[in-house]
Structure formats: C-alpha cells, structure tokens
GROMACS .gro file of C-alpha atoms in nm:
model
  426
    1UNK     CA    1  -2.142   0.650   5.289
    2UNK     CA    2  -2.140   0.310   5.117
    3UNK     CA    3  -1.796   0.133   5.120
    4UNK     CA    4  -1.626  -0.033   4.829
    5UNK     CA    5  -1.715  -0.397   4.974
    6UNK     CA    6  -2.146  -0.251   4.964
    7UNK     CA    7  -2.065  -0.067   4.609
    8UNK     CA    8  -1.915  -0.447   4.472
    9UNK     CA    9  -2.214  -0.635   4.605
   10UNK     CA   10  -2.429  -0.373   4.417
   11UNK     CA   11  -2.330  -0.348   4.059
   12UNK     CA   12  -2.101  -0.724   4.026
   13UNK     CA   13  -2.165  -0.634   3.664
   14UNK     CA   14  -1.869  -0.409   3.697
   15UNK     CA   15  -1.521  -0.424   3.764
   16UNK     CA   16  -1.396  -0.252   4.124
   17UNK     CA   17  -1.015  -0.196   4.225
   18UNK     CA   18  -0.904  -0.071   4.556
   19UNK     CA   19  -0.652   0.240   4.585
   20UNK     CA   20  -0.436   0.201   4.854
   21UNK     CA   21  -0.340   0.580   5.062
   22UNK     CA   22   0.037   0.471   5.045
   23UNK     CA   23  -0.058   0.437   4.634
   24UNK     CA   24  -0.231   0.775   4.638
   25UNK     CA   25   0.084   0.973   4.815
   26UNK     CA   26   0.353   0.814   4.592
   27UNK     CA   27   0.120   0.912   4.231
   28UNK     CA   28   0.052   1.303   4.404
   29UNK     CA   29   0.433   1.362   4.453
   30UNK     CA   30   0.472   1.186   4.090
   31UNK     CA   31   0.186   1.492   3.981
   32UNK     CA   32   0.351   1.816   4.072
   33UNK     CA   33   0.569   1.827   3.795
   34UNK     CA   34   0.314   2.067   3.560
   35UNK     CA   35   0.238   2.436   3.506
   36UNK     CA   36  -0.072   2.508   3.681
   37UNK     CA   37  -0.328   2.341   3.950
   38UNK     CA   38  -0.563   2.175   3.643
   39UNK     CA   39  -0.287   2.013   3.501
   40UNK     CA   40  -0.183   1.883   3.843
   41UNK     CA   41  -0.480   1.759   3.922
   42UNK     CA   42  -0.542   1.587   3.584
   43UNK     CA   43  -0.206   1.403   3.626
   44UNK     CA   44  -0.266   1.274   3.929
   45UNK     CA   45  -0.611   1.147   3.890
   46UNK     CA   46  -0.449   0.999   3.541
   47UNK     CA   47  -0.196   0.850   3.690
   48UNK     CA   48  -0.438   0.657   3.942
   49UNK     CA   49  -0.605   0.531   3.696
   50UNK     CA   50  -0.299   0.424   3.493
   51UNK     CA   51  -0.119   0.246   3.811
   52UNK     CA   52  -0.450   0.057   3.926
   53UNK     CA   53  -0.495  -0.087   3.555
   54UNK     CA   54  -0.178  -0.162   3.427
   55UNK     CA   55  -0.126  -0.361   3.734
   56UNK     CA   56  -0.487  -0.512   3.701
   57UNK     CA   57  -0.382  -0.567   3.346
   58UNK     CA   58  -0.038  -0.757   3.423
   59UNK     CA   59  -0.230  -0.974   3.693
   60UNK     CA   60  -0.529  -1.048   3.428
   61UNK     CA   61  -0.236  -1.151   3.189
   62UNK     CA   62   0.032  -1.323   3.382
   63UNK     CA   63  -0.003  -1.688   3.243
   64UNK     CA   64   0.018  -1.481   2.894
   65UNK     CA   65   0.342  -1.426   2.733
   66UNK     CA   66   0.225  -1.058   2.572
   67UNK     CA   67   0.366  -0.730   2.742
   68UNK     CA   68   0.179  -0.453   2.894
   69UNK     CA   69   0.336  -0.117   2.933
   70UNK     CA   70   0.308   0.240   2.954
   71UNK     CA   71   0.237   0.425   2.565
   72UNK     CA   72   0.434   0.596   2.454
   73UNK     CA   73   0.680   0.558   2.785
   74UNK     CA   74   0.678   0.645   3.130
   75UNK     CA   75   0.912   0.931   3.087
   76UNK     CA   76   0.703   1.085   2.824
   77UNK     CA   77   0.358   1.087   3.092
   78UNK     CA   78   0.412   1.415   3.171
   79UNK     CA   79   0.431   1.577   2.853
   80UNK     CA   80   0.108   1.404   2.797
   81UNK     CA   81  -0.091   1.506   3.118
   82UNK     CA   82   0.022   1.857   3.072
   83UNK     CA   83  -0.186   1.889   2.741
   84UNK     CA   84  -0.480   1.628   2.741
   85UNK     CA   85  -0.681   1.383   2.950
   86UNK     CA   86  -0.608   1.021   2.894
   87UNK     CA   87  -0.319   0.791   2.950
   88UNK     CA   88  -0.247   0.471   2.730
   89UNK     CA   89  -0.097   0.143   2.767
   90UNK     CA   90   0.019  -0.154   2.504
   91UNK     CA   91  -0.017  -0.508   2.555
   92UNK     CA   92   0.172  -0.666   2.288
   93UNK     CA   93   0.070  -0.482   2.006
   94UNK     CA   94  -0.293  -0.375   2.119
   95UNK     CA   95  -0.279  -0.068   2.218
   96UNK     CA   96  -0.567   0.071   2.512
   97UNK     CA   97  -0.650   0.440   2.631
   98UNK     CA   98  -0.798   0.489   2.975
   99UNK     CA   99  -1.038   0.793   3.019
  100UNK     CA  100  -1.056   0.852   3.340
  101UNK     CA  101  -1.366   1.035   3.502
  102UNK     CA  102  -1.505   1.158   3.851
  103UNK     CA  103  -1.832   1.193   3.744
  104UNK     CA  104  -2.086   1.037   3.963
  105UNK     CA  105  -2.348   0.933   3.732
  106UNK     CA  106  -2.185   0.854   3.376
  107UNK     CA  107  -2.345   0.933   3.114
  108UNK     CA  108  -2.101   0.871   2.825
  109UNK     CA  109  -1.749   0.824   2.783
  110UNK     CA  110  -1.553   1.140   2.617
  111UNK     CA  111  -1.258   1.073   2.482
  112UNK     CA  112  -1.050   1.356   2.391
  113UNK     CA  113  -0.974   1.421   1.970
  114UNK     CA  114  -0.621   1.345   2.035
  115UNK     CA  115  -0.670   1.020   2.171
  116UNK     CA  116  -0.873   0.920   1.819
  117UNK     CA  117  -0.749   1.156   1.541
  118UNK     CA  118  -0.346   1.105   1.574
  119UNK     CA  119  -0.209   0.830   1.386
  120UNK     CA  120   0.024   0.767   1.595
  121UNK     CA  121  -0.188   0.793   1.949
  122UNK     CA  122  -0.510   0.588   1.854
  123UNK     CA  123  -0.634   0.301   2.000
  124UNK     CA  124  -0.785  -0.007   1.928
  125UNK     CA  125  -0.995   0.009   2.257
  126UNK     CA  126  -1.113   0.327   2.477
  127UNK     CA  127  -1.160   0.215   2.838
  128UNK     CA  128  -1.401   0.444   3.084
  129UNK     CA  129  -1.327   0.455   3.422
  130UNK     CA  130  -1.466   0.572   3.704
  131UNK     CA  131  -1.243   0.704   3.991
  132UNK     CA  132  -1.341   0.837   4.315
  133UNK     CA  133  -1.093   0.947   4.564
  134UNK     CA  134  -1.285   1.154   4.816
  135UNK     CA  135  -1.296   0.935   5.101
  136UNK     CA  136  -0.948   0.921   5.292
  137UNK     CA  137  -0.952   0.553   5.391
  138UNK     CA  138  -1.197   0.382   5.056
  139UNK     CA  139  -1.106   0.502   4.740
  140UNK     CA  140  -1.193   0.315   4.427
  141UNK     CA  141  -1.199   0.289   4.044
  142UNK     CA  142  -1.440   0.160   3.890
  143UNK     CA  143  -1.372  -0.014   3.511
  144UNK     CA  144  -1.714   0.086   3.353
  145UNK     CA  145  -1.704  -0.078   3.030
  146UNK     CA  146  -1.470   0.008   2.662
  147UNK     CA  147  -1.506   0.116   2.297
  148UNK     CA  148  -1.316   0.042   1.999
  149UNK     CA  149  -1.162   0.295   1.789
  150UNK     CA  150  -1.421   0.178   1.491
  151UNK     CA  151  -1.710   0.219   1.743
  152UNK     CA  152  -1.624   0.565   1.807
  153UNK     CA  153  -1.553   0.686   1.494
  154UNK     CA  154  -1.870   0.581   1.327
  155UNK     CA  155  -2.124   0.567   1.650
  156UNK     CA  156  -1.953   0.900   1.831
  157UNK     CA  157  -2.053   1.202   1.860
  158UNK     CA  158  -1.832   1.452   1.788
  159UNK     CA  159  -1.806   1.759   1.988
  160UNK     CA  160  -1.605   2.064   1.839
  161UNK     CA  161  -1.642   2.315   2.156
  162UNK     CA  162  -1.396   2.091   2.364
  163UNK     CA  163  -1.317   1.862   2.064
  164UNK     CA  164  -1.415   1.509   2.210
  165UNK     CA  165  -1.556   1.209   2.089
  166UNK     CA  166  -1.839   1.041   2.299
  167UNK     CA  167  -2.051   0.747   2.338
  168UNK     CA  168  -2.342   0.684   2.539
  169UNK     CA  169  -2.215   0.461   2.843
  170UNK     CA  170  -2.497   0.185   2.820
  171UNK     CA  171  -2.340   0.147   2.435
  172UNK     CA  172  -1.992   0.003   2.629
  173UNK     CA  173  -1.895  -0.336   2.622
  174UNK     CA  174  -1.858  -0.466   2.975
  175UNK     CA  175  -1.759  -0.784   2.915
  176UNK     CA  176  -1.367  -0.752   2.911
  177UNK     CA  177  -1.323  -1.126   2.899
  178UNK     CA  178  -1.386  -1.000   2.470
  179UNK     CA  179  -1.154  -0.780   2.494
  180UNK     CA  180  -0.883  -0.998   2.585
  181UNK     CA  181  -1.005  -1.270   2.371
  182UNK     CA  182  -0.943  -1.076   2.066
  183UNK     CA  183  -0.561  -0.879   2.136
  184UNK     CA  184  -0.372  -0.862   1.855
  185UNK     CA  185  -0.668  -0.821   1.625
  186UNK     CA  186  -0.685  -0.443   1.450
  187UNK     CA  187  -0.967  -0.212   1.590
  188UNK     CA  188  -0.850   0.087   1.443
  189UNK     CA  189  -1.019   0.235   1.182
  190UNK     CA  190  -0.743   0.443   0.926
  191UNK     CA  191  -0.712   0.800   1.037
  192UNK     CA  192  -0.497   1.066   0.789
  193UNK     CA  193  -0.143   1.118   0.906
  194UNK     CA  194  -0.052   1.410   1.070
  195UNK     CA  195   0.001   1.753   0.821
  196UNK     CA  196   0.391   1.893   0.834
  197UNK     CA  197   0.456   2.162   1.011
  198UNK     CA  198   0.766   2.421   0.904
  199UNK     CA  199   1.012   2.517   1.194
  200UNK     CA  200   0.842   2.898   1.206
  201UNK     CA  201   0.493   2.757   1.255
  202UNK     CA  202   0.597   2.521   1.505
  203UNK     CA  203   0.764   2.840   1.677
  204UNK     CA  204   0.505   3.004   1.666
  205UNK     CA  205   0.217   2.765   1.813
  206UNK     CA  206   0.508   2.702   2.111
  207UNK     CA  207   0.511   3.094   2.134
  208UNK     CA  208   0.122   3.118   2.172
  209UNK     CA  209   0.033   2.755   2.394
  210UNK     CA  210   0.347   2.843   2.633
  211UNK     CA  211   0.195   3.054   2.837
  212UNK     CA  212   0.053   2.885   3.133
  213UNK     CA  213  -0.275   3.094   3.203
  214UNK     CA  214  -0.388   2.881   2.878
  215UNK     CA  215  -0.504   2.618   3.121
  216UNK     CA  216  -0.625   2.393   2.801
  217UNK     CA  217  -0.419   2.479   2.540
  218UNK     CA  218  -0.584   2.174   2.281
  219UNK     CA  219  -0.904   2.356   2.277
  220UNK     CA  220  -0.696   2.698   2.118
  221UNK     CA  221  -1.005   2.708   1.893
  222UNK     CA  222  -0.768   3.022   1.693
  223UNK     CA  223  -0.576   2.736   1.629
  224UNK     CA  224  -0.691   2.423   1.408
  225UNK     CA  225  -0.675   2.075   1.504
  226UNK     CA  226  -0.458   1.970   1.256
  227UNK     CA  227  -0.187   2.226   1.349
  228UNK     CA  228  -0.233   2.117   1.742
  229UNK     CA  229  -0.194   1.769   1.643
  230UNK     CA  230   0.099   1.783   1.428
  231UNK     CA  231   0.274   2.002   1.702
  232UNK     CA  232   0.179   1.738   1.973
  233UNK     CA  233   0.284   1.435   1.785
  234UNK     CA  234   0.566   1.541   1.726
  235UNK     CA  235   0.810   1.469   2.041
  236UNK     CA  236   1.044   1.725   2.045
  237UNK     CA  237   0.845   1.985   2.016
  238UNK     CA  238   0.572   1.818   2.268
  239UNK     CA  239   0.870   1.884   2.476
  240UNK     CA  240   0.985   2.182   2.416
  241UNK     CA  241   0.581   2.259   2.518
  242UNK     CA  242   0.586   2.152   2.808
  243UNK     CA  243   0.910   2.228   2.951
  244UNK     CA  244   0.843   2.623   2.815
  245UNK     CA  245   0.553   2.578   2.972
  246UNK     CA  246   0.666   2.496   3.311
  247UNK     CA  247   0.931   2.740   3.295
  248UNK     CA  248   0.694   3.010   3.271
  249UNK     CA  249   0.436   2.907   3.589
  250UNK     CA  250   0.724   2.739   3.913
  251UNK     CA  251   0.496   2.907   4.158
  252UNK     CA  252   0.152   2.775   4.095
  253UNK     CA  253   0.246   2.407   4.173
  254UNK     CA  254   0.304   2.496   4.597
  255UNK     CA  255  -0.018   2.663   4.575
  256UNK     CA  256  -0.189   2.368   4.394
  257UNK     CA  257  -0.043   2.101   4.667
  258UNK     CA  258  -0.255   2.334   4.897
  259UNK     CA  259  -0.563   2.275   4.742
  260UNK     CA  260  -0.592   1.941   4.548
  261UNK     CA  261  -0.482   1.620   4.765
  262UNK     CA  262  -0.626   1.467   5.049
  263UNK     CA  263  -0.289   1.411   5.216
  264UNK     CA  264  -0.167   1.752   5.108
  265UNK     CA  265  -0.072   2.076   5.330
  266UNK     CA  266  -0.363   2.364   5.428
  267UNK     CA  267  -0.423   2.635   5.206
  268UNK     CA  268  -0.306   2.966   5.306
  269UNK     CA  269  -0.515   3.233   5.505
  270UNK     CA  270  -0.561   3.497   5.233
  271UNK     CA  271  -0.675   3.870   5.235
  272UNK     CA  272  -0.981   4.000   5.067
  273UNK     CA  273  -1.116   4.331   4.977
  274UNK     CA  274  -1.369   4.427   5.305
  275UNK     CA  275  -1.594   4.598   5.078
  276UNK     CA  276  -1.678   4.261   4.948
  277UNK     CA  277  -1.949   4.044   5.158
  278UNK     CA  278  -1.788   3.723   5.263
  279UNK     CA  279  -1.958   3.453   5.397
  280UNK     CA  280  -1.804   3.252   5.729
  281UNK     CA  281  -1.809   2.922   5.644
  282UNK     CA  282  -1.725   2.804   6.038
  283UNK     CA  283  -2.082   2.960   6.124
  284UNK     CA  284  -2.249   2.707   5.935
  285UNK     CA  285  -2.176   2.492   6.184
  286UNK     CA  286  -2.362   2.701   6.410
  287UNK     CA  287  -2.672   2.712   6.222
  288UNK     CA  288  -2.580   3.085   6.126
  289UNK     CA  289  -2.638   3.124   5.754
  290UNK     CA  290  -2.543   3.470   5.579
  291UNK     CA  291  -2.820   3.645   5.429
  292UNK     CA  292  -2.951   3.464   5.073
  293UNK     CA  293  -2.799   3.111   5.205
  294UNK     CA  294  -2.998   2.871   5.360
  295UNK     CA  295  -2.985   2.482   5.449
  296UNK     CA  296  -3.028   2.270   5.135
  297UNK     CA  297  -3.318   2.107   5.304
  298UNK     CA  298  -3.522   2.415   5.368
  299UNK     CA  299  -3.552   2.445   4.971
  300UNK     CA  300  -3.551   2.054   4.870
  301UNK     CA  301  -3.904   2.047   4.797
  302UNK     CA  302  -3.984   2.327   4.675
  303UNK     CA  303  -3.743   2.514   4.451
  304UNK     CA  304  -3.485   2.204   4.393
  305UNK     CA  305  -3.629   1.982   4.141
  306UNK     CA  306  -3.306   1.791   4.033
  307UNK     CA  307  -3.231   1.487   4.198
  308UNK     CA  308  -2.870   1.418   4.168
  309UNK     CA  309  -2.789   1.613   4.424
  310UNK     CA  310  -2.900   1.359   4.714
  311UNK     CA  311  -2.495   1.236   4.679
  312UNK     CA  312  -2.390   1.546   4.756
  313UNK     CA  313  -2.599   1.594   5.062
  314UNK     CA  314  -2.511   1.309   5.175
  315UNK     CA  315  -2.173   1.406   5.156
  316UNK     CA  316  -2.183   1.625   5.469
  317UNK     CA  317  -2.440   1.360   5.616
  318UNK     CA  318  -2.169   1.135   5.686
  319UNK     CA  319  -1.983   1.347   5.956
  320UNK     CA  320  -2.200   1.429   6.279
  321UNK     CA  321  -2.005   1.784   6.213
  322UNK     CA  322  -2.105   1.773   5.831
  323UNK     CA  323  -2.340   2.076   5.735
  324UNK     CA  324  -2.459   2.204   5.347
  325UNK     CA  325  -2.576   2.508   5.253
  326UNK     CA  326  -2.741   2.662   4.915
  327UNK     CA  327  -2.782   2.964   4.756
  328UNK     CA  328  -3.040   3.035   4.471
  329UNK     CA  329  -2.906   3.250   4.146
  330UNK     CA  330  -3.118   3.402   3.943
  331UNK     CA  331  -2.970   3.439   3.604
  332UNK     CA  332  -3.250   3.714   3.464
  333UNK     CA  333  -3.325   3.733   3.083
  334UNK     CA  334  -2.952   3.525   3.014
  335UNK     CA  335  -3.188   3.258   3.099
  336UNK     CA  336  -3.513   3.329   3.071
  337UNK     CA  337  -3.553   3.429   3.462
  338UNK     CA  338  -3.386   3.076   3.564
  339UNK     CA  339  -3.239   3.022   3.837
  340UNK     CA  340  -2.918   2.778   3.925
  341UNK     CA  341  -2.835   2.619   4.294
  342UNK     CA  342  -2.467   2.692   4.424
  343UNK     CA  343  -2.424   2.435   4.698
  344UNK     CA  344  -2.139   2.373   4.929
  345UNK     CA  345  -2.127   2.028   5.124
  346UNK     CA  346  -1.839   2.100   5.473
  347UNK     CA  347  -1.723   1.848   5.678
  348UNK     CA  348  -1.500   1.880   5.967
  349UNK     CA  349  -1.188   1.621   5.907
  350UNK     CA  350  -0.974   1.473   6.192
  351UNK     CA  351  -0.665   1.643   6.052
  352UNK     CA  352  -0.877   1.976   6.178
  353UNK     CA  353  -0.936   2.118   5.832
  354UNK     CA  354  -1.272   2.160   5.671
  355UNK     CA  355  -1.342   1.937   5.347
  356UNK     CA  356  -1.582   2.128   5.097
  357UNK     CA  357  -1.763   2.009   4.770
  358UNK     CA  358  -1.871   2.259   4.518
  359UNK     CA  359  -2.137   2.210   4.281
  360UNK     CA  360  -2.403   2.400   4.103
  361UNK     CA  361  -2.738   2.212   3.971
  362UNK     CA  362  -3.042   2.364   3.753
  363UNK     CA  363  -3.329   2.461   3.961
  364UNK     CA  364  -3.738   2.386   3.927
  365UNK     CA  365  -3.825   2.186   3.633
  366UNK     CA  366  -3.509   2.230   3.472
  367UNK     CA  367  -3.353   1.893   3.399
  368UNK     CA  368  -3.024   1.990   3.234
  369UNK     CA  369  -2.762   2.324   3.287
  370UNK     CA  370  -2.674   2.559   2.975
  371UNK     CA  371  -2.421   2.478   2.865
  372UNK     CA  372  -2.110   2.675   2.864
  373UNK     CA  373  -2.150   2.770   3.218
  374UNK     CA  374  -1.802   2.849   3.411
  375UNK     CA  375  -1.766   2.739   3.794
  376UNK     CA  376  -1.389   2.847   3.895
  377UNK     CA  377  -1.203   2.820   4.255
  378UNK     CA  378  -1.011   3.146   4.285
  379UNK     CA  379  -0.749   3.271   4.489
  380UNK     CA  380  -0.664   3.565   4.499
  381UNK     CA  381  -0.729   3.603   4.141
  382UNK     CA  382  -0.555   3.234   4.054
  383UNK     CA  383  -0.753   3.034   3.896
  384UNK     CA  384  -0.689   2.660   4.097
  385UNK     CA  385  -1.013   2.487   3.937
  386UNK     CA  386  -1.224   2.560   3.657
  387UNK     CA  387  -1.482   2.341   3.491
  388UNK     CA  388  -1.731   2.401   3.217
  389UNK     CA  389  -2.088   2.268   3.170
  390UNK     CA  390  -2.211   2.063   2.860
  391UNK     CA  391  -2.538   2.078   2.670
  392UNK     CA  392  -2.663   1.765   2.874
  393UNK     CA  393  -2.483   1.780   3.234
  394UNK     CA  394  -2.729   1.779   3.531
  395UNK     CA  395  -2.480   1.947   3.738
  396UNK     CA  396  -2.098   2.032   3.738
  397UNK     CA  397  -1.865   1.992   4.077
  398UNK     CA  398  -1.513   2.095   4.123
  399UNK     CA  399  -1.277   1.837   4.236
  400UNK     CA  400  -1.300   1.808   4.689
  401UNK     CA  401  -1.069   2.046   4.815
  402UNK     CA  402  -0.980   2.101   5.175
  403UNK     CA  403  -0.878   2.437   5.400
  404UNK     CA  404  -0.785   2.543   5.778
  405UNK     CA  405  -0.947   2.791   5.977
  406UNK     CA  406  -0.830   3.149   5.854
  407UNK     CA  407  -0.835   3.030   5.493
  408UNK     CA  408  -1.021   3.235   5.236
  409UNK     CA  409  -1.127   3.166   4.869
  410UNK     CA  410  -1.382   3.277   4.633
  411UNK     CA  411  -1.609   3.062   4.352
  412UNK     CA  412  -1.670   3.220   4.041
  413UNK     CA  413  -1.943   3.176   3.790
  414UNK     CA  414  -1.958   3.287   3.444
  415UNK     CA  415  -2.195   3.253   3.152
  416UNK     CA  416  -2.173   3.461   2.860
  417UNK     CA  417  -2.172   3.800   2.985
  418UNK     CA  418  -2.322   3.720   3.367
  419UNK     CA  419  -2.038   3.663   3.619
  420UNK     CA  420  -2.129   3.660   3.988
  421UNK     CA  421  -1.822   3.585   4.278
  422UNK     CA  422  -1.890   3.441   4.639
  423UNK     CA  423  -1.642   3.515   4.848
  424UNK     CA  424  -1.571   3.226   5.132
  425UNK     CA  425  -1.382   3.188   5.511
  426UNK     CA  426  -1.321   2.894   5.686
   0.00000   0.00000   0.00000
C-alpha cells in the first residue's frame, strides 16, 4: 500500500496533511457524544478534518493578523454533526465549509443544502477533502481543491433525493494561494432568510426528527426544506434536537465504539437464527469458500468489468494473511437480469482481530450502480452503517470496520422491493 510520502510525490498538485494516532484517539472519544453509529462516525471523520485544517489554516496564516476559528463555536459541533455533514470555520470574516469525503476516486464535491441555503450557515468558499483513515500507522487528508458559494449556486447541480449541491471535482480551484489572496472579499451569493416557524410547528418537527432510528433526519422528504432549515437555524431548538435525540438512543453509542474506530474495542459475539446460512469468514483463510462465494480473482476477467475495484483488492494484498472473496447477485427483472458484486476484503491485524471492507460494484459492462441501492451493516437487527448509491457511483463501501473471532454480523441490501441478507462469522 502506497504511503503518504509515495502519494505526495504523486499528485504535488495537491495539498497532503498527516493525522497523527494520538490525534485520531483524542477526536473518537470527542465523537461518541450522538444518537446512533452514523452520526458517530460522521463526527469523527468531521472532526478530523476540522482539527487537521484549522491548524493547517492557523500555520498558513500566522504572520496574518485575521482569526480562524470554529463556526458557529466549538460547543455547538455536536449539534451540527448530529444532523448534517460538514463543519465550518471563520477567518476574520470569511467564512469556509469543509466537506469531508472517503471516497476513493472523487468525482464531485457534494455539499449538503444546509451548508448553501441557510443565511446564516453559507459560505463564501466550500473546501473538498479527502480523508482516509484505514491504515493504523499513515492516515491522511487530502485538500482536493474549493468552490465559492456563487460557483455552486449557479454551476451546481442540485440534487433533491438527498438535497445536495455538487460540482464536478476537475471544476475546483486548487490553487489556495487565491483563496487567501482574496479573504475578506464577499463570495456569497444572497440566499432568502429563513421562514418563521410558530412554537406548535417547531414541536412538532422535534416530535417527528427525535426519534433516533431517523438516522438522517434532513432528508425527512414529508417534511420541506424550508421547515428543516428554519428548525435547524434556529439554536435552541437545534438543541433541544439533539439533546431529545440523544435521550432517546444511550445504548447505541457502546455498540458503535465496537464497530467504527481503529483503536476501538471488538465487537461482540452475537447469536443468529441457525436456519439462516452463515458464512465463516475465518475459513477464507483456508481457501474454504461457502457455496456461491469465490476468490475475486477467479471472476476478474470474466464477469467483473469495473475497474475500481483493484484498491480494494489490494486492500487484503497488503497482509500475507489478507484474503477477498465475492459473491455475484443477480437482481432478476428489478434490473433487467443484472447482476451486482458483494465483495469483502479481510485482513488479519496484530491486535488479533480481522479488518473487513465492504463494497458492492456493477458487474459486466455495467459502468455505473442504480441508484438508490441500500448496503447496511446489521446487528442483530441495528442498523451500525448504511449507505445509499447515486445515479453515477461506480461502487459504494461502508466505512472499515473490525471484529474478533466469535463475532457475527450480517450485510443487507435493498433496492426497491429486492432485499437479500448475508449473514457473516469471524
């Protein structure tokens, strides 16, 4: 696996920042404050990307006499992460969102509605970053390029299924030596101020986003934006939100430190129905594949036509005790008789528990995956990952997760009315 130093000497077009382990355990303790495993997750990997930058930031600007700091505070973050991807910062009176992402080949950065469409949140610029944190000992960021508000507004594409604004990433600026030529000068382009809500509606929004199985409460689509967004910008009610929201979910978060952190605890062995077929994970290892998986090399040629998986091969590549298997899915008329890949990358850590990736990719001459498509981590019912596919994603992956000997879990997929479970042992 390349190292930060080879990724620098690659792409010097780019800006790359080092994240330190000792940085990675303080910001996952910082996390756990939040209702369920997504919103966890999305905290920490928010916060990452807010420590590395605001410190990059205050280095960048330390002969300068402007400010940086957290938007709106640090004591409000959490409130924030709970609801919405994105974290912002003010230098003087420029104010910058990072968008954090794990994906490995950008595309576009997606900015969430919130971040563009609130008065009182938007931006002047939008930064995309890249983060990866699956190594233990090199993780990076990587600062991709930015946006201004204007830019996205009249150049972005507006998406009303997960209500996000994007921009093709080869339409960034990457030269940030601009950007900090011209702080202090407006980039916003006017947005309508936020509608007012009466005390009953705002009660009753809090009574319907409170509950914590809504895992993305800002895409209620029952519920209009402008009613989300003048509940949210409002800060007392943003958090009365989130602490009703926490008060209804205390025991997801010590199943979510189980699941989501590389210097986290095992996940616990769980029981599953025998009448299900589960597939032993530790025989993989063995060369001992359960019936309809196979290596991901016995089908490379001839059934796997998408490319962007060779990263995730060579996930498991890097460990002599690495292994990858594949199983073919064949969606029937829902697709047209396609078929999609479920792969799973293992590698055996020296903490003796078993890393795994999770991704699914389009199969044959398929370039793209319909969109809509559900992959979910499940545990004993409990949702601890979920992510959706987009009209023009190659492939999705749920975020590295890692699990001791004894430890069960299932992945779920779902597409309109298709759903199909694997059930998983370590």
């Amino acid at each position: 696996m390349l190292s930060l130093s080879d990724f620098v000497n690659i792409d010097v077009k780019h800006i790359w920042l080092q994240v330190e382990t000792a940085e990675q355990e303080k910001v996952w303790q910082l996390s756990q404050h939040h209702s369920n495993a997504i919103a966890i997750y999305n905290a920490y990997l928010n916060r990452i990307c807010l420590s590395r930058l605001l410190t990059w930031f205050q280095v960048s600007l330390q002969e300068s006499t402007l400010r940086v700091e957290v938007f709106p505070s640090e004591e409000t973050l959490p409130m924030i992460l709970e609801i919405v991807n994105g974290t912002a910062i003010k230098v003087g009176e420029t104010k910058i969102v990072l968008v954090p992402t794990e994906t490995i080949d950008i595309e576009e950065l997606c900015v969430p509605q919130e971040w563009v469409d609130i008065s009182s949140w938007a931006a002047d610029y939008y930064i995309s970053v890249q983060v990866n944190l699956d190594s233990d000992d090199d993780c990076w960021i990587r600062i991709c390029g930015f946006s201004t508000h204007r830019q996205l507004k009249n150049q972005g594409k507006y998406n009303s299924s997960d209500r996000t604004y994007s921009l093709p990433i080869e339409q960034l600026t990457e030269n940030f030596t601009l950007l900090f030529a011209t702080l202090g000068l407006r980039w916003r382009k006017e947005v309508p101020h936020e509608v007012t809500l009466s005390a009953a509606e705002a009660q009753n929004l809090l009574q319907t986003l409170s509950d914590a199985s809504i895992y993305s409460p800002r895409v209620h689509l029952d519920i209009p934006f402008v009613q989300w967004a003048a509940l949210i910008s409002n800060e007392q009610w943003r958090q009365k939100l989130y602490h009703q929201r926490l008060s209804k979910e205390k025991n997801i978060v010590s199943t979510a430190k189980k699941y989501l952190s590389p210097s986290i605890e095992s996940m616990n062995s769980v029981s599953v129905n025998s009448s299900f077929i589960q597939v032993n994970l530790n025989q993989w290892f063995q060369k001992l594949f359960t019936a309809g998986w196979q290596p991901i090399d016995e089908v490379l040629n001839s059934q796997l036509g998408n490319l962007a998986f060779v990263e995730f091969r060579n996930f498991s590549a890097t460990s002599k005790t690495g292994v990858n298997g594949v199983k073919l899915i064949d969606l029937g008329v829902q697709l047209g008789g396609q078929s999609l890949a479920l792969m799973l990358a293992l590698s055996q850590e020296e903490d003796n528990k078993i890393a795994i990736i999770v991704q699914v990719h389009p199969t044959g001459n398929k370039k793209y995956l319909p969109p809509n498509l559900k992959v979910m981590l499940l545990e004993s019912g409990n949702i601890l990952q979920e992510i959706e596919s987009r009209s023009l994603d190659s492939y999705i992956q749920l975020n590295r997760f890692k699990g001791l000997s004894g430890t069960s879990f299932s992945i779920q997929l779902t597409l309109d009315n298709f759903r199909m479970t694997e059930n998983f042992s370590i």
